[in-house]
Amino acid sequence: MPSRIVGPGTIHGLKVFGHNVYFIHGPENVARMRSQTTTPVATTMVLKTLIGMLPSAVDMYTVDDSGIDTNPKHGSQVLPHNRVDYLTHASFHKHLLGKELSSIYRGFATSLAGRLPSLDIQEEWSRYPDLVGFWLPPMTAAMNEALAGPLIECINPEFTNNLLKYYPFFHSMMKGVPRWLIPEAYKLRKSLIRDVATWQAIARGRFQETDIDPLTGRDPWWGSAFMRERQGILQQVDHWGQDAMASSDFGIFWGLVQTPSHTVAAHVG
């Protein structure tokens, strides 16, 4: 199917010890593949390899041919609650690009400010071997708390560090490198998804509407309105159990790593 999208001779597959490894030739072909909304090849590759989502859950993205617009594409038979691509995109735009973003930003700023005293910042200028490495952990942890509240770090204080350790394995995981070659990557992914699942289970059991702060819209269990709304969306999708929801939210945390890292790199550069 990918070859029909971007042309013959551009995508090649190789089976190595029972694992399928795919090679995509040329940046223009990668761009064209990513632009195909009716065949979300890039999305399913990330979900399967990087996020570790179960195949039955990934299939809901594969069969979703309704598009990301409010009205489904003509001829699509996808049920409204299974329009996972549109529903998640709409939530992203509402909370991460619209007026709701200010609440998340204030949560991030407050969390980061609270972490500054613990950093080894001196009054005198001094050389530091890795400025990005210095700022990335507190900024990532603050972003995690802004979206999901403080509970995730209470469950595992090493959650942010493990997330940052997993980040460099991006290319290897996307290439389908097997577990026996990079056992640390698979161990980290399993641990991170387990922490997210624990957070979700506690939040589901403890959250009440009265926990929502009327001024900020935040609560101590889910954190932001974005995460609360997300749970309501994902739990309605067919064939999606708690494992799929944990993997999906793990993908959110992983994606957040890129925001602080790009911000720090831009200021350093």
CSV table of N, CA, C and O in Angstrom, one decimal, residues 38-105:
chain,number,residue,atom,x,y,z
A,38,THR,N,-6.0,9.5,4.2
A,38,THR,CA,-6.9,8.4,4.1
A,38,THR,C,-6.1,7.1,4.4
A,38,THR,O,-6.7,6.1,4.7
A,39,THR,N,-4.8,7.1,4.3
A,39,THR,CA,-4.0,6.0,4.6
A,39,THR,C,-2.9,6.4,5.6
A,39,THR,O,-1.8,6.8,5.2
A,40,PRO,N,-3.2,6.5,6.9
A,40,PRO,CA,-2.3,7.1,7.9
A,40,PRO,C,-1.1,6.2,8.2
A,40,PRO,O,-0.9,5.7,9.3
A,41,VAL,N,-0.2,6.0,7.2
A,41,VAL,CA,0.9,5.1,7.3
A,41,VAL,C,1.8,5.6,8.4
A,41,VAL,O,2.3,4.8,9.3
A,42,ALA,N,2.2,6.9,8.4
A,42,ALA,CA,3.1,7.4,9.4
A,42,ALA,C,2.5,7.3,10.8
A,42,ALA,O,3.2,6.9,11.7
A,43,THR,N,1.2,7.6,11.0
A,43,THR,CA,0.6,7.5,12.3
A,43,THR,C,0.7,6.0,12.8
A,43,THR,O,1.1,5.8,14.0
A,44,THR,N,0.3,5.1,12.0
A,44,THR,CA,0.3,3.7,12.4
A,44,THR,C,1.7,3.2,12.7
A,44,THR,O,1.9,2.4,13.7
A,45,MET,N,2.7,3.6,12.0
A,45,MET,CA,4.0,3.2,12.2
A,45,MET,C,4.5,3.7,13.6
A,45,MET,O,5.1,3.0,14.4
A,46,VAL,N,4.2,5.0,13.9
A,46,VAL,CA,4.6,5.5,15.2
A,46,VAL,C,3.8,4.8,16.3
A,46,VAL,O,4.5,4.4,17.4
A,47,LEU,N,2.5,4.5,16.2
A,47,LEU,CA,1.8,3.9,17.2
A,47,LEU,C,2.3,2.4,17.5
A,47,LEU,O,2.4,2.0,18.6
A,48,LYS,N,2.6,1.7,16.4
A,48,LYS,CA,3.1,0.3,16.6
A,48,LYS,C,4.5,0.3,17.1
A,48,LYS,O,4.7,-0.5,18.1
A,49,THR,N,5.4,1.0,16.6
A,49,THR,CA,6.8,0.8,16.9
A,49,THR,C,7.3,1.7,18.1
A,49,THR,O,7.9,1.2,19.0
A,50,LEU,N,6.9,2.9,18.0
A,50,LEU,CA,7.4,3.9,19.1
A,50,LEU,C,6.6,3.8,20.3
A,50,LEU,O,7.1,3.8,21.4
A,51,ILE,N,5.3,3.8,20.2
A,51,ILE,CA,4.3,3.9,21.3
A,51,ILE,C,4.0,2.6,21.8
A,51,ILE,O,3.5,2.4,23.0
A,52,GLY,N,4.1,1.5,21.0
A,52,GLY,CA,3.8,0.2,21.5
A,52,GLY,C,2.4,-0.2,21.7
A,52,GLY,O,2.0,-0.9,22.5
A,53,MET,N,1.5,0.4,20.8
A,53,MET,CA,0.1,0.2,20.9
A,53,MET,C,-0.3,-1.1,20.4
A,53,MET,O,0.3,-1.6,19.4
A,54,LEU,N,-1.3,-1.8,21.0
A,54,LEU,CA,-1.8,-3.1,20.5
A,54,LEU,C,-2.3,-3.0,19.1
A,54,LEU,O,-3.0,-2.0,18.7
A,55,PRO,N,-2.1,-4.0,18.2
A,55,PRO,CA,-2.6,-3.9,16.8
A,55,PRO,C,-4.0,-3.7,16.7
A,55,PRO,O,-4.5,-3.0,15.8
A,56,SER,N,-4.9,-4.3,17.6
A,56,SER,CA,-6.3,-4.1,17.5
A,56,SER,C,-6.7,-2.6,17.7
A,56,SER,O,-7.7,-2.1,17.1
A,57,ALA,N,-5.9,-1.9,18.5
A,57,ALA,CA,-6.2,-0.5,18.7
A,57,ALA,C,-5.7,0.3,17.6
A,57,ALA,O,-6.4,1.3,17.1
A,58,VAL,N,-4.5,0.0,17.0
A,58,VAL,CA,-4.0,0.7,15.9
A,58,VAL,C,-4.9,0.6,14.7
A,58,VAL,O,-5.0,1.5,13.9
A,59,ASP,N,-5.6,-0.5,14.6
A,59,ASP,CA,-6.5,-0.8,13.4
A,59,ASP,C,-7.6,0.3,13.3
A,59,ASP,O,-8.1,0.6,12.2
A,60,MET,N,-8.0,0.9,14.5
A,60,MET,CA,-9.0,1.9,14.5
A,60,MET,C,-8.5,3.2,13.7
A,60,MET,O,-9.4,3.9,13.2
A,61,TYR,N,-7.2,3.4,13.7
A,61,TYR,CA,-6.7,4.5,12.9
A,61,TYR,C,-6.7,4.1,11.4
A,61,TYR,O,-6.9,4.9,10.5
A,62,THR,N,-6.3,2.9,11.2
A,62,THR,CA,-6.2,2.4,9.8
A,62,THR,C,-7.5,2.4,9.1
A,62,THR,O,-7.6,2.8,7.9
A,63,VAL,N,-8.6,2.0,9.7
A,63,VAL,CA,-9.9,2.0,9.1
A,63,VAL,C,-10.6,3.3,9.1
A,63,VAL,O,-11.7,3.5,8.4
A,64,ASP,N,-10.1,4.3,9.8
A,64,ASP,CA,-10.7,5.6,9.9
A,64,ASP,C,-10.4,6.4,8.6
A,64,ASP,O,-9.4,7.1,8.5
A,65,ASP,N,-11.4,6.4,7.7
A,65,ASP,CA,-11.2,7.1,6.4
A,65,ASP,C,-12.1,8.3,6.4
A,65,ASP,O,-12.4,8.9,5.3
A,66,SER,N,-12.5,8.8,7.6
A,66,SER,CA,-13.5,9.9,7.7
A,66,SER,C,-12.8,11.3,7.6
A,66,SER,O,-13.5,12.3,7.4
A,67,GLY,N,-11.5,11.3,7.7
A,67,GLY,CA,-10.8,12.6,7.6
A,67,GLY,C,-10.7,13.3,8.9
A,67,GLY,O,-11.3,12.9,9.9
A,68,ILE,N,-10.1,14.5,8.9
A,68,ILE,CA,-10.0,15.3,10.2
A,68,ILE,C,-10.9,16.5,10.2
A,68,ILE,O,-10.7,17.4,11.1
A,69,ASP,N,-11.7,16.7,9.2
A,69,ASP,CA,-12.7,17.8,9.2
A,69,ASP,C,-13.9,17.5,10.0
A,69,ASP,O,-14.2,16.3,10.3
A,70,THR,N,-14.7,18.5,10.3
A,70,THR,CA,-15.8,18.3,11.2
A,70,THR,C,-16.8,17.3,10.5
A,70,THR,O,-17.3,16.4,11.2
A,71,ASN,N,-17.1,17.5,9.3
A,71,ASN,CA,-17.9,16.6,8.5
A,71,ASN,C,-17.1,15.5,7.9
A,71,ASN,O,-16.1,15.7,7.3
A,72,PRO,N,-17.5,14.2,8.1
A,72,PRO,CA,-16.8,13.1,7.6
A,72,PRO,C,-16.8,13.1,6.0
A,72,PRO,O,-17.7,13.7,5.4
A,73,LYS,N,-15.7,12.5,5.5
A,73,LYS,CA,-15.6,12.4,4.0
A,73,LYS,C,-16.8,11.6,3.4
A,73,LYS,O,-17.3,10.7,4.1
A,74,HIS,N,-17.2,12.0,2.2
A,74,HIS,CA,-18.3,11.3,1.6
A,74,HIS,C,-18.0,9.8,1.4
A,74,HIS,O,-16.9,9.5,0.9
A,75,GLY,N,-18.9,9.0,1.8
A,75,GLY,CA,-18.8,7.6,1.6
A,75,GLY,C,-18.2,6.9,2.8
A,75,GLY,O,-18.2,5.7,2.9
A,76,SER,N,-17.7,7.6,3.8
A,76,SER,CA,-17.1,7.0,5.0
A,76,SER,C,-18.2,6.4,5.9
A,76,SER,O,-19.3,7.0,6.1
A,77,GLN,N,-18.0,5.2,6.3
A,77,GLN,CA,-18.9,4.5,7.2
A,77,GLN,C,-18.5,4.4,8.6
A,77,GLN,O,-19.1,3.7,9.4
A,78,VAL,N,-17.5,5.2,9.0
A,78,VAL,CA,-16.9,5.2,10.3
A,78,VAL,C,-18.0,5.9,11.3
A,78,VAL,O,-18.4,7.0,11.0
A,79,LEU,N,-18.3,5.2,12.4
A,79,LEU,CA,-19.2,5.7,13.4
A,79,LEU,C,-18.6,7.0,14.0
A,79,LEU,O,-17.4,7.1,14.2
A,80,PRO,N,-19.5,7.9,14.5
A,80,PRO,CA,-19.0,9.1,15.0
A,80,PRO,C,-18.0,8.9,16.2
A,80,PRO,O,-17.0,9.7,16.3
A,81,HIS,N,-18.2,8.0,17.1
A,81,HIS,CA,-17.3,7.8,18.2
A,81,HIS,C,-16.0,7.1,17.8
A,81,HIS,O,-15.1,7.1,18.7
A,82,ASN,N,-16.0,6.6,16.6
A,82,ASN,CA,-14.7,5.9,16.2
A,82,ASN,C,-13.9,6.8,15.2
A,82,ASN,O,-12.9,6.4,14.7
A,83,ARG,N,-14.3,8.1,15.1
A,83,ARG,CA,-13.5,9.0,14.3
A,83,ARG,C,-12.3,9.5,15.1
A,83,ARG,O,-12.2,10.7,15.4
A,84,VAL,N,-11.5,8.6,15.4
A,84,VAL,CA,-10.4,8.9,16.4
A,84,VAL,C,-9.5,10.0,15.9
A,84,VAL,O,-9.0,10.8,16.7
A,85,ASP,N,-9.2,10.0,14.6
A,85,ASP,CA,-8.3,11.0,14.0
A,85,ASP,C,-8.9,12.4,14.2
A,85,ASP,O,-8.2,13.4,14.6
A,86,TYR,N,-10.2,12.6,13.8
A,86,TYR,CA,-10.8,13.9,13.9
A,86,TYR,C,-11.0,14.3,15.3
A,86,TYR,O,-10.7,15.5,15.7
A,87,LEU,N,-11.5,13.4,16.2
A,87,LEU,CA,-11.7,13.8,17.6
A,87,LEU,C,-10.5,14.2,18.3
A,87,LEU,O,-10.5,15.2,19.1
A,88,THR,N,-9.4,13.5,18.1
A,88,THR,CA,-8.2,13.9,18.8
A,88,THR,C,-7.6,15.1,18.2
A,88,THR,O,-7.1,16.0,19.0
A,89,HIS,N,-7.7,15.3,16.9
A,89,HIS,CA,-7.2,16.6,16.3
A,89,HIS,C,-8.0,17.8,16.8
A,89,HIS,O,-7.4,18.8,17.1
A,90,ALA,N,-9.3,17.6,16.9
A,90,ALA,CA,-10.2,18.7,17.3
A,90,ALA,C,-9.8,19.1,18.8
A,90,ALA,O,-9.8,20.2,19.1
A,91,SER,N,-9.5,18.1,19.6
A,91,SER,CA,-9.2,18.3,21.0
A,91,SER,C,-7.8,19.0,21.0
A,91,SER,O,-7.6,20.0,21.8
A,92,PHE,N,-6.9,18.6,20.2
A,92,PHE,CA,-5.6,19.3,20.1
A,92,PHE,C,-5.8,20.8,19.8
A,92,PHE,O,-5.2,21.7,20.5
A,93,HIS,N,-6.6,21.1,18.8
A,93,HIS,CA,-6.8,22.5,18.4
A,93,HIS,C,-7.5,23.3,19.4
A,93,HIS,O,-7.2,24.5,19.7
A,94,LYS,N,-8.4,22.7,20.1
A,94,LYS,CA,-9.2,23.4,21.1
A,94,LYS,C,-8.3,23.8,22.3
A,94,LYS,O,-8.4,24.9,22.8
A,95,HIS,N,-7.5,22.8,22.8
A,95,HIS,CA,-6.8,23.0,24.0
A,95,HIS,C,-5.3,23.5,23.8
A,95,HIS,O,-4.8,24.1,24.7
A,96,LEU,N,-4.7,23.1,22.7
A,96,LEU,CA,-3.3,23.4,22.6
A,96,LEU,C,-3.0,24.5,21.6
A,96,LEU,O,-1.9,25.0,21.5
A,97,LEU,N,-4.0,25.0,20.9
A,97,LEU,CA,-3.9,26.1,19.9
A,97,LEU,C,-4.8,27.2,20.2
A,97,LEU,O,-4.6,28.3,19.7
A,98,GLY,N,-5.9,27.0,20.9
A,98,GLY,CA,-6.9,28.0,21.2
A,98,GLY,C,-6.7,28.7,22.5
A,98,GLY,O,-5.7,28.7,23.1
A,99,LYS,N,-7.9,29.2,23.0
A,99,LYS,CA,-7.8,30.0,24.2
A,99,LYS,C,-7.5,29.2,25.4
A,99,LYS,O,-7.1,29.7,26.5
A,100,GLU,N,-7.7,27.9,25.4
A,100,GLU,CA,-7.4,27.0,26.5
A,100,GLU,C,-5.9,26.9,26.8
A,100,GLU,O,-5.5,26.4,27.9
A,101,LEU,N,-5.1,27.3,25.8
A,101,LEU,CA,-3.7,27.1,26.0
A,101,LEU,C,-3.1,27.9,27.1
A,101,LEU,O,-2.1,27.6,27.8
A,102,SER,N,-3.8,29.1,27.4
A,102,SER,CA,-3.3,30.0,28.4
A,102,SER,C,-3.2,29.3,29.8
A,102,SER,O,-2.3,29.5,30.6
A,103,SER,N,-4.2,28.4,30.1
A,103,SER,CA,-4.3,27.7,31.3
A,103,SER,C,-3.1,26.7,31.4
A,103,SER,O,-2.5,26.6,32.5
A,104,ILE,N,-2.8,26.0,30.3
A,104,ILE,CA,-1.7,25.1,30.3
A,104,ILE,C,-0.4,25.8,30.5
A,104,ILE,O,0.5,25.4,31.2
A,105,TYR,N,-0.3,27.0,29.8
A,105,TYR,CA,1.0,27.8,29.9
A,105,TYR,C,1.2,28.2,31.4
A,105,TYR,O,2.3,28.2,31.9
